[in-house]
Amino acid sequence: MTTSPLIGVLALQGDVKEHEVALEAVGARTIRVRSAAGLSGISGLVIPGGESTTMSNLAIRANLFEPLRAASSAGLPMYGSCAGMIMLADRVTDARPDQQTIGGLDVTVRRNAFGRQVDSFEIDLDVPAVGTTPFKAVFIRAPLVESTGPDVEVLSILRRGGAAGTIVAVRQGVRLATSFHPELTGDTRIHDLFVQIVRQHS
Ligand code: GLN
């Protein structure tokens, strides 16, 4: 395959531009995906942070859930940050009853799990899969992973604070998800990992 894979960024809502910048910094080409047609020709898909109920509503309106689920079943690598993680989860606690997800990631996530007092925070994380230097992670009304299925690899766990022990980054085959927003901090190692997954898969 080409050395510069074409990666779609789901552009219904959320911080699309920041993901494009991070992906391009690690050598990928990007394209915005707003319709089923936009899924053809891409080698991976990023689902940005934003607001997952709004994203779900917009995806329903655009008839995108079935094509997205079909692409996922066919093995298209997907990476979701924050709301994007919720979109990839098989199970969501505290979702609105009509909220849908693409699924494919065998996890249960809880929305807005860190409570009002700590709506957003920044913390140094250990993410051994991307190296030994701590990853400065930004959490904004973030979901947490409550439970994982047997095929899910835990990539990072909070070590400090009231939520210590919480899983915040996971991988299941070609699916990657983080509770936090690596696209906001200029550290491109998570995007680099995703692009490596895409390259290995193509
Ligand atoms: N709380 C948001 C949701 O439920 C996610 C927040 C984010 O992506 N920063 O979708």
PDB file of C-alpha atoms and ligand atoms in Angstrom:
ATOM      1  CA  MET A   1       0.000   0.000   0.000  1.00  0.00           C
ATOM      2  CA  THR A   2       0.934   3.652  -0.228  1.00  0.00           C
ATOM      3  CA  THR A   3       3.206   4.941   2.505  1.00  0.00           C
ATOM      4  CA  SER A   4       0.675   7.694   3.192  1.00  0.00           C
ATOM      5  CA  PRO A   5      -2.642   6.068   4.035  1.00  0.00           C
ATOM      6  CA  LEU A   6      -5.881   7.968   3.513  1.00  0.00           C
ATOM      7  CA  ILE A   7      -7.701   8.258   6.822  1.00  0.00           C
ATOM      8  CA  GLY A   8     -11.252   9.537   7.130  1.00  0.00           C
ATOM      9  CA  VAL A   9     -12.345  11.750  10.000  1.00  0.00           C
ATOM     10  CA  LEU A  10     -16.042  11.506  10.802  1.00  0.00           C
ATOM     11  CA  ALA A  11     -17.096  15.115  10.379  1.00  0.00           C
ATOM     12  CA  LEU A  12     -20.637  15.298  11.750  1.00  0.00           C
ATOM     13  CA  GLN A  13     -19.654  17.183  14.890  1.00  0.00           C
ATOM     14  CA  GLY A  14     -16.638  17.610  17.161  1.00  0.00           C
ATOM     15  CA  ASP A  15     -12.960  18.482  16.917  1.00  0.00           C
ATOM     16  CA  VAL A  16     -12.354  17.293  13.356  1.00  0.00           C
ATOM     17  CA  LYS A  17      -9.620  19.768  12.424  1.00  0.00           C
ATOM     18  CA  GLU A  18      -7.410  18.858  15.405  1.00  0.00           C
ATOM     19  CA  HIS A  19      -7.449  15.184  14.395  1.00  0.00           C
ATOM     20  CA  GLU A  20      -6.610  16.074  10.794  1.00  0.00           C
ATOM     21  CA  VAL A  21      -3.593  18.084  11.956  1.00  0.00           C
ATOM     22  CA  ALA A  22      -2.366  15.226  14.194  1.00  0.00           C
ATOM     23  CA  LEU A  23      -2.877  12.584  11.486  1.00  0.00           C
ATOM     24  CA  GLU A  24      -1.104  14.658   8.861  1.00  0.00           C
ATOM     25  CA  ALA A  25       1.768  15.264  11.298  1.00  0.00           C
ATOM     26  CA  VAL A  26       2.376  11.504  11.394  1.00  0.00           C
ATOM     27  CA  GLY A  27       2.283  11.089   7.635  1.00  0.00           C
ATOM     28  CA  ALA A  28      -1.335  10.249   6.815  1.00  0.00           C
ATOM     29  CA  ARG A  29      -3.603  11.966   4.346  1.00  0.00           C
ATOM     30  CA  THR A  30      -7.079  12.871   5.590  1.00  0.00           C
ATOM     31  CA  ILE A  31     -10.567  13.293   4.246  1.00  0.00           C
ATOM     32  CA  ARG A  32     -13.785  14.332   5.996  1.00  0.00           C
ATOM     33  CA  VAL A  33     -16.509  11.688   6.075  1.00  0.00           C
ATOM     34  CA  ARG A  34     -20.113  12.872   6.191  1.00  0.00           C
ATOM     35  CA  SER A  35     -21.889  10.217   4.164  1.00  0.00           C
ATOM     36  CA  ALA A  36     -21.755   6.511   3.338  1.00  0.00           C
ATOM     37  CA  ALA A  37     -20.031   7.361   0.047  1.00  0.00           C
ATOM     38  CA  GLY A  38     -17.230   8.988   2.003  1.00  0.00           C
ATOM     39  CA  LEU A  39     -16.321   5.632   3.530  1.00  0.00           C
ATOM     40  CA  SER A  40     -15.118   4.183   0.249  1.00  0.00           C
ATOM     41  CA  GLY A  41     -11.422   4.499  -0.414  1.00  0.00           C
ATOM     42  CA  ILE A  42     -10.324   5.180   3.155  1.00  0.00           C
ATOM     43  CA  SER A  43      -7.977   2.860   5.067  1.00  0.00           C
ATOM     44  CA  GLY A  44      -9.028   3.952   8.544  1.00  0.00           C
ATOM     45  CA  LEU A  45     -11.551   6.178  10.302  1.00  0.00           C
ATOM     46  CA  VAL A  46     -11.157   8.550  13.243  1.00  0.00           C
ATOM     47  CA  ILE A  47     -14.186   9.512  15.304  1.00  0.00           C
ATOM     48  CA  PRO A  48     -13.459  12.791  17.069  1.00  0.00           C
ATOM     49  CA  GLY A  49     -14.302  14.087  20.494  1.00  0.00           C
ATOM     50  CA  GLY A  50     -17.417  16.179  20.796  1.00  0.00           C
ATOM     51  CA  GLU A  51     -20.828  15.182  22.076  1.00  0.00           C
ATOM     52  CA  SER A  52     -21.888  11.619  21.474  1.00  0.00           C
ATOM     53  CA  THR A  53     -25.675  12.125  21.656  1.00  0.00           C
ATOM     54  CA  THR A  54     -25.455  14.883  19.044  1.00  0.00           C
ATOM     55  CA  MET A  55     -23.121  12.770  16.930  1.00  0.00           C
ATOM     56  CA  SER A  56     -25.538   9.845  17.217  1.00  0.00           C
ATOM     57  CA  ASN A  57     -28.498  12.017  16.169  1.00  0.00           C
ATOM     58  CA  LEU A  58     -26.620  13.388  13.181  1.00  0.00           C
ATOM     59  CA  ALA A  59     -25.478   9.900  12.132  1.00  0.00           C
ATOM     60  CA  ILE A  60     -29.070   8.624  12.337  1.00  0.00           C
ATOM     61  CA  ARG A  61     -30.237  11.546  10.196  1.00  0.00           C
ATOM     62  CA  ALA A  62     -27.498  10.884   7.634  1.00  0.00           C
ATOM     63  CA  ASN A  63     -28.328   7.137   7.558  1.00  0.00           C
ATOM     64  CA  LEU A  64     -24.749   6.487   8.526  1.00  0.00           C
ATOM     65  CA  PHE A  65     -24.972   3.874  11.266  1.00  0.00           C
ATOM     66  CA  GLU A  66     -25.530   0.861   9.022  1.00  0.00           C
ATOM     67  CA  PRO A  67     -22.672   1.770   6.622  1.00  0.00           C
ATOM     68  CA  LEU A  68     -20.400   2.503   9.592  1.00  0.00           C
ATOM     69  CA  ARG A  69     -21.233  -0.843  11.228  1.00  0.00           C
ATOM     70  CA  ALA A  70     -20.719  -2.631   7.916  1.00  0.00           C
ATOM     71  CA  ALA A  71     -17.331  -0.942   7.453  1.00  0.00           C
ATOM     72  CA  SER A  72     -16.344  -1.920  10.982  1.00  0.00           C
ATOM     73  CA  SER A  73     -17.449  -5.542  10.464  1.00  0.00           C
ATOM     74  CA  ALA A  74     -15.440  -5.602   7.249  1.00  0.00           C
ATOM     75  CA  GLY A  75     -12.358  -4.698   9.310  1.00  0.00           C
ATOM     76  CA  LEU A  76     -11.897  -0.955   8.740  1.00  0.00           C
ATOM     77  CA  PRO A  77      -9.562   0.274  11.512  1.00  0.00           C
ATOM     78  CA  MET A  78     -11.250   2.871  13.715  1.00  0.00           C
ATOM     79  CA  TYR A  79      -9.958   5.178  16.430  1.00  0.00           C
ATOM     80  CA  GLY A  80     -12.286   7.116  18.723  1.00  0.00           C
ATOM     81  CA  SER A  81     -11.336   9.821  21.217  1.00  0.00           C
ATOM     82  CA  CYS A  82     -13.735  10.692  24.042  1.00  0.00           C
ATOM     83  CA  ALA A  83     -17.181  10.954  22.364  1.00  0.00           C
ATOM     84  CA  GLY A  84     -15.570   8.819  19.637  1.00  0.00           C
ATOM     85  CA  MET A  85     -14.809   6.156  22.238  1.00  0.00           C
ATOM     86  CA  ILE A  86     -18.503   6.164  23.184  1.00  0.00           C
ATOM     87  CA  MET A  87     -19.403   5.772  19.491  1.00  0.00           C
ATOM     88  CA  LEU A  88     -17.242   2.637  19.279  1.00  0.00           C
ATOM     89  CA  ALA A  89     -18.444   1.031  22.515  1.00  0.00           C
ATOM     90  CA  ASP A  90     -20.732  -1.988  22.430  1.00  0.00           C
ATOM     91  CA  ARG A  91     -22.418  -0.832  25.648  1.00  0.00           C
ATOM     92  CA  VAL A  92     -22.996   2.649  27.106  1.00  0.00           C
ATOM     93  CA  THR A  93     -24.149   3.320  30.655  1.00  0.00           C
ATOM     94  CA  ASP A  94     -26.076   6.575  31.186  1.00  0.00           C
ATOM     95  CA  ALA A  95     -26.812   7.016  27.503  1.00  0.00           C
ATOM     96  CA  ARG A  96     -30.043   8.587  26.379  1.00  0.00           C
ATOM     97  CA  PRO A  97     -32.456   5.786  25.392  1.00  0.00           C
ATOM     98  CA  ASP A  98     -32.313   6.717  21.706  1.00  0.00           C
ATOM     99  CA  GLN A  99     -28.520   7.025  21.575  1.00  0.00           C
ATOM    100  CA  GLN A 100     -26.878   4.630  19.124  1.00  0.00           C
ATOM    101  CA  THR A 101     -23.297   3.534  18.688  1.00  0.00           C
ATOM    102  CA  ILE A 102     -21.322   1.920  15.897  1.00  0.00           C
ATOM    103  CA  GLY A 103     -20.058  -0.658  18.383  1.00  0.00           C
ATOM    104  CA  GLY A 104     -17.364  -3.205  17.630  1.00  0.00           C
ATOM    105  CA  LEU A 105     -15.364  -2.489  20.769  1.00  0.00           C
ATOM    106  CA  ASP A 106     -16.290  -4.976  23.488  1.00  0.00           C
ATOM    107  CA  VAL A 107     -16.390  -2.478  26.347  1.00  0.00           C
ATOM    108  CA  THR A 108     -18.942  -0.831  28.594  1.00  0.00           C
ATOM    109  CA  VAL A 109     -18.365   2.912  28.942  1.00  0.00           C
ATOM    110  CA  ARG A 110     -19.990   5.386  31.279  1.00  0.00           C
ATOM    111  CA  ARG A 111     -20.653   8.858  29.902  1.00  0.00           C
ATOM    112  CA  ASN A 112     -19.586  11.998  31.769  1.00  0.00           C
ATOM    113  CA  ALA A 113     -18.168   9.703  34.383  1.00  0.00           C
ATOM    114  CA  PHE A 114     -15.800  11.958  36.228  1.00  0.00           C
ATOM    115  CA  GLY A 115     -18.533  14.128  37.749  1.00  0.00           C
ATOM    116  CA  ARG A 116     -19.260  17.839  37.667  1.00  0.00           C
ATOM    117  CA  GLN A 117     -16.464  18.966  39.965  1.00  0.00           C
ATOM    118  CA  VAL A 118     -13.845  17.533  37.630  1.00  0.00           C
ATOM    119  CA  ASP A 119     -15.444  18.243  34.261  1.00  0.00           C
ATOM    120  CA  SER A 120     -12.008  18.553  32.764  1.00  0.00           C
ATOM    121  CA  PHE A 121      -8.497  17.833  33.921  1.00  0.00           C
ATOM    122  CA  GLU A 122      -5.034  17.128  32.619  1.00  0.00           C
ATOM    123  CA  ILE A 123      -2.846  14.307  33.873  1.00  0.00           C
ATOM    124  CA  ASP A 124       0.345  12.467  32.921  1.00  0.00           C
ATOM    125  CA  LEU A 125      -0.498   8.910  31.878  1.00  0.00           C
ATOM    126  CA  ASP A 126       1.590   5.825  31.331  1.00  0.00           C
ATOM    127  CA  VAL A 127       0.784   4.428  27.898  1.00  0.00           C
ATOM    128  CA  PRO A 128       3.480   1.773  27.410  1.00  0.00           C
ATOM    129  CA  ALA A 129       2.296   0.964  23.865  1.00  0.00           C
ATOM    130  CA  VAL A 130       3.508   4.409  22.727  1.00  0.00           C
ATOM    131  CA  GLY A 131       6.721   4.633  24.736  1.00  0.00           C
ATOM    132  CA  THR A 132       8.057   5.333  28.191  1.00  0.00           C
ATOM    133  CA  THR A 133       7.619   9.130  28.246  1.00  0.00           C
ATOM    134  CA  PRO A 134       4.379   9.984  30.102  1.00  0.00           C
ATOM    135  CA  PHE A 135       1.494  11.085  27.885  1.00  0.00           C
ATOM    136  CA  LYS A 136      -0.023  14.433  28.872  1.00  0.00           C
ATOM    137  CA  ALA A 137      -3.709  13.619  28.595  1.00  0.00           C
ATOM    138  CA  VAL A 138      -6.607  16.082  28.536  1.00  0.00           C
ATOM    139  CA  PHE A 139      -9.977  14.818  29.776  1.00  0.00           C
ATOM    140  CA  ILE A 140     -13.118  16.854  29.016  1.00  0.00           C
ATOM    141  CA  ARG A 141     -16.427  15.478  30.335  1.00  0.00           C
ATOM    142  CA  ALA A 142     -14.828  12.166  29.550  1.00  0.00           C
ATOM    143  CA  PRO A 143     -16.260   8.652  29.513  1.00  0.00           C
ATOM    144  CA  LEU A 144     -14.570   5.919  31.502  1.00  0.00           C
ATOM    145  CA  VAL A 145     -14.339   2.269  30.625  1.00  0.00           C
ATOM    146  CA  GLU A 146     -16.308   0.282  33.193  1.00  0.00           C
ATOM    147  CA  SER A 147     -15.582  -3.178  31.862  1.00  0.00           C
ATOM    148  CA  THR A 148     -13.777  -4.847  28.990  1.00  0.00           C
ATOM    149  CA  GLY A 149     -14.332  -8.106  27.122  1.00  0.00           C
ATOM    150  CA  PRO A 150     -11.663 -10.810  26.849  1.00  0.00           C
ATOM    151  CA  ASP A 151     -10.217  -9.581  23.534  1.00  0.00           C
ATOM    152  CA  VAL A 152      -9.700  -6.018  24.692  1.00  0.00           C
ATOM    153  CA  GLU A 153      -6.184  -4.892  25.522  1.00  0.00           C
ATOM    154  CA  VAL A 154      -5.940  -2.200  28.207  1.00  0.00           C
ATOM    155  CA  LEU A 155      -3.439   0.449  27.074  1.00  0.00           C
ATOM    156  CA  SER A 156      -3.666   2.832  30.002  1.00  0.00           C
ATOM    157  CA  ILE A 157      -5.069   3.128  33.521  1.00  0.00           C
ATOM    158  CA  LEU A 158      -5.290   6.249  35.693  1.00  0.00           C
ATOM    159  CA  ARG A 159      -2.752   5.902  38.487  1.00  0.00           C
ATOM    160  CA  ARG A 160      -3.578   8.930  40.638  1.00  0.00           C
ATOM    161  CA  GLY A 161      -6.538  10.904  41.951  1.00  0.00           C
ATOM    162  CA  GLY A 162     -10.029   9.860  42.957  1.00  0.00           C
ATOM    163  CA  ALA A 163     -10.551   7.852  39.793  1.00  0.00           C
ATOM    164  CA  ALA A 164      -7.309   5.851  40.122  1.00  0.00           C
ATOM    165  CA  GLY A 165      -7.678   2.390  38.633  1.00  0.00           C
ATOM    166  CA  THR A 166      -9.942   3.584  35.812  1.00  0.00           C
ATOM    167  CA  ILE A 167      -9.217   2.299  32.303  1.00  0.00           C
ATOM    168  CA  VAL A 168      -8.807   5.216  29.870  1.00  0.00           C
ATOM    169  CA  ALA A 169      -7.290   3.702  26.702  1.00  0.00           C
ATOM    170  CA  VAL A 170      -8.031   0.389  24.983  1.00  0.00           C
ATOM    171  CA  ARG A 171      -7.340  -1.530  21.815  1.00  0.00           C
ATOM    172  CA  GLN A 172      -9.182  -4.469  20.293  1.00  0.00           C
ATOM    173  CA  GLY A 173      -7.473  -5.550  17.096  1.00  0.00           C
ATOM    174  CA  VAL A 174      -7.833  -2.684  14.628  1.00  0.00           C
ATOM    175  CA  ARG A 175      -9.989  -0.649  17.021  1.00  0.00           C
ATOM    176  CA  LEU A 176      -8.435   1.921  19.308  1.00  0.00           C
ATOM    177  CA  ALA A 177     -10.133   4.244  21.801  1.00  0.00           C
ATOM    178  CA  THR A 178      -9.088   6.812  24.395  1.00  0.00           C
ATOM    179  CA  SER A 179     -11.210   8.612  27.026  1.00  0.00           C
ATOM    180  CA  PHE A 180      -8.911  11.585  26.569  1.00  0.00           C
ATOM    181  CA  HIS A 181      -8.069  13.923  23.665  1.00  0.00           C
ATOM    182  CA  PRO A 182      -4.554  13.416  22.261  1.00  0.00           C
ATOM    183  CA  GLU A 183      -5.553  15.672  19.364  1.00  0.00           C
ATOM    184  CA  LEU A 184      -5.515  18.679  21.696  1.00  0.00           C
ATOM    185  CA  THR A 185      -2.013  18.471  23.108  1.00  0.00           C
ATOM    186  CA  GLY A 186       0.380  18.174  20.177  1.00  0.00           C
ATOM    187  CA  ASP A 187       1.616  14.746  21.300  1.00  0.00           C
ATOM    188  CA  THR A 188       0.996  12.662  18.202  1.00  0.00           C
ATOM    189  CA  ARG A 189       2.012   9.245  19.542  1.00  0.00           C
ATOM    190  CA  ILE A 190      -1.554   7.886  19.776  1.00  0.00           C
ATOM    191  CA  HIS A 191      -2.247   9.000  16.193  1.00  0.00           C
ATOM    192  CA  ASP A 192       1.043   7.444  15.163  1.00  0.00           C
ATOM    193  CA  LEU A 193      -0.029   4.159  16.770  1.00  0.00           C
ATOM    194  CA  PHE A 194      -3.312   4.306  14.868  1.00  0.00           C
ATOM    195  CA  VAL A 195      -1.561   4.999  11.574  1.00  0.00           C
ATOM    196  CA  GLN A 196       0.732   2.014  12.263  1.00  0.00           C
ATOM    197  CA  ILE A 197      -2.346  -0.163  12.863  1.00  0.00           C
ATOM    198  CA  VAL A 198      -3.790   1.092   9.562  1.00  0.00           C
ATOM    199  CA  ARG A 199      -0.540   0.424   7.690  1.00  0.00           C
ATOM    200  CA  GLN A 200      -0.190  -3.090   9.118  1.00  0.00           C
ATOM    201  CA  HIS A 201      -3.770  -3.857   8.225  1.00  0.00           C
ATOM    202  CA  SER A 202      -3.752  -2.551   4.651  1.00  0.00           C
TER     203      SER A 202
HETATM  204  N1  GLN B   1     -19.433  13.962  27.333  1.00  0.00           N
HETATM  205  C1  GLN B   1     -19.371  13.795  25.923  1.00  0.00           C
HETATM  206  C2  GLN B   1     -20.325  12.734  25.425  1.00  0.00           C
HETATM  207  O1  GLN B   1     -20.994  12.094  26.151  1.00  0.00           O
HETATM  208  C3  GLN B   1     -17.970  13.475  25.459  1.00  0.00           C
HETATM  209  C4  GLN B   1     -17.046  14.630  25.724  1.00  0.00           C
HETATM  210  C5  GLN B   1     -15.935  14.812  24.754  1.00  0.00           C
HETATM  211  O2  GLN B   1     -15.856  14.206  23.676  1.00  0.00           O
HETATM  212  N2  GLN B   1     -15.066  15.708  25.121  1.00  0.00           N
HETATM  213  O3  GLN B   1     -20.407  12.554  24.253  1.00  0.00           O
END
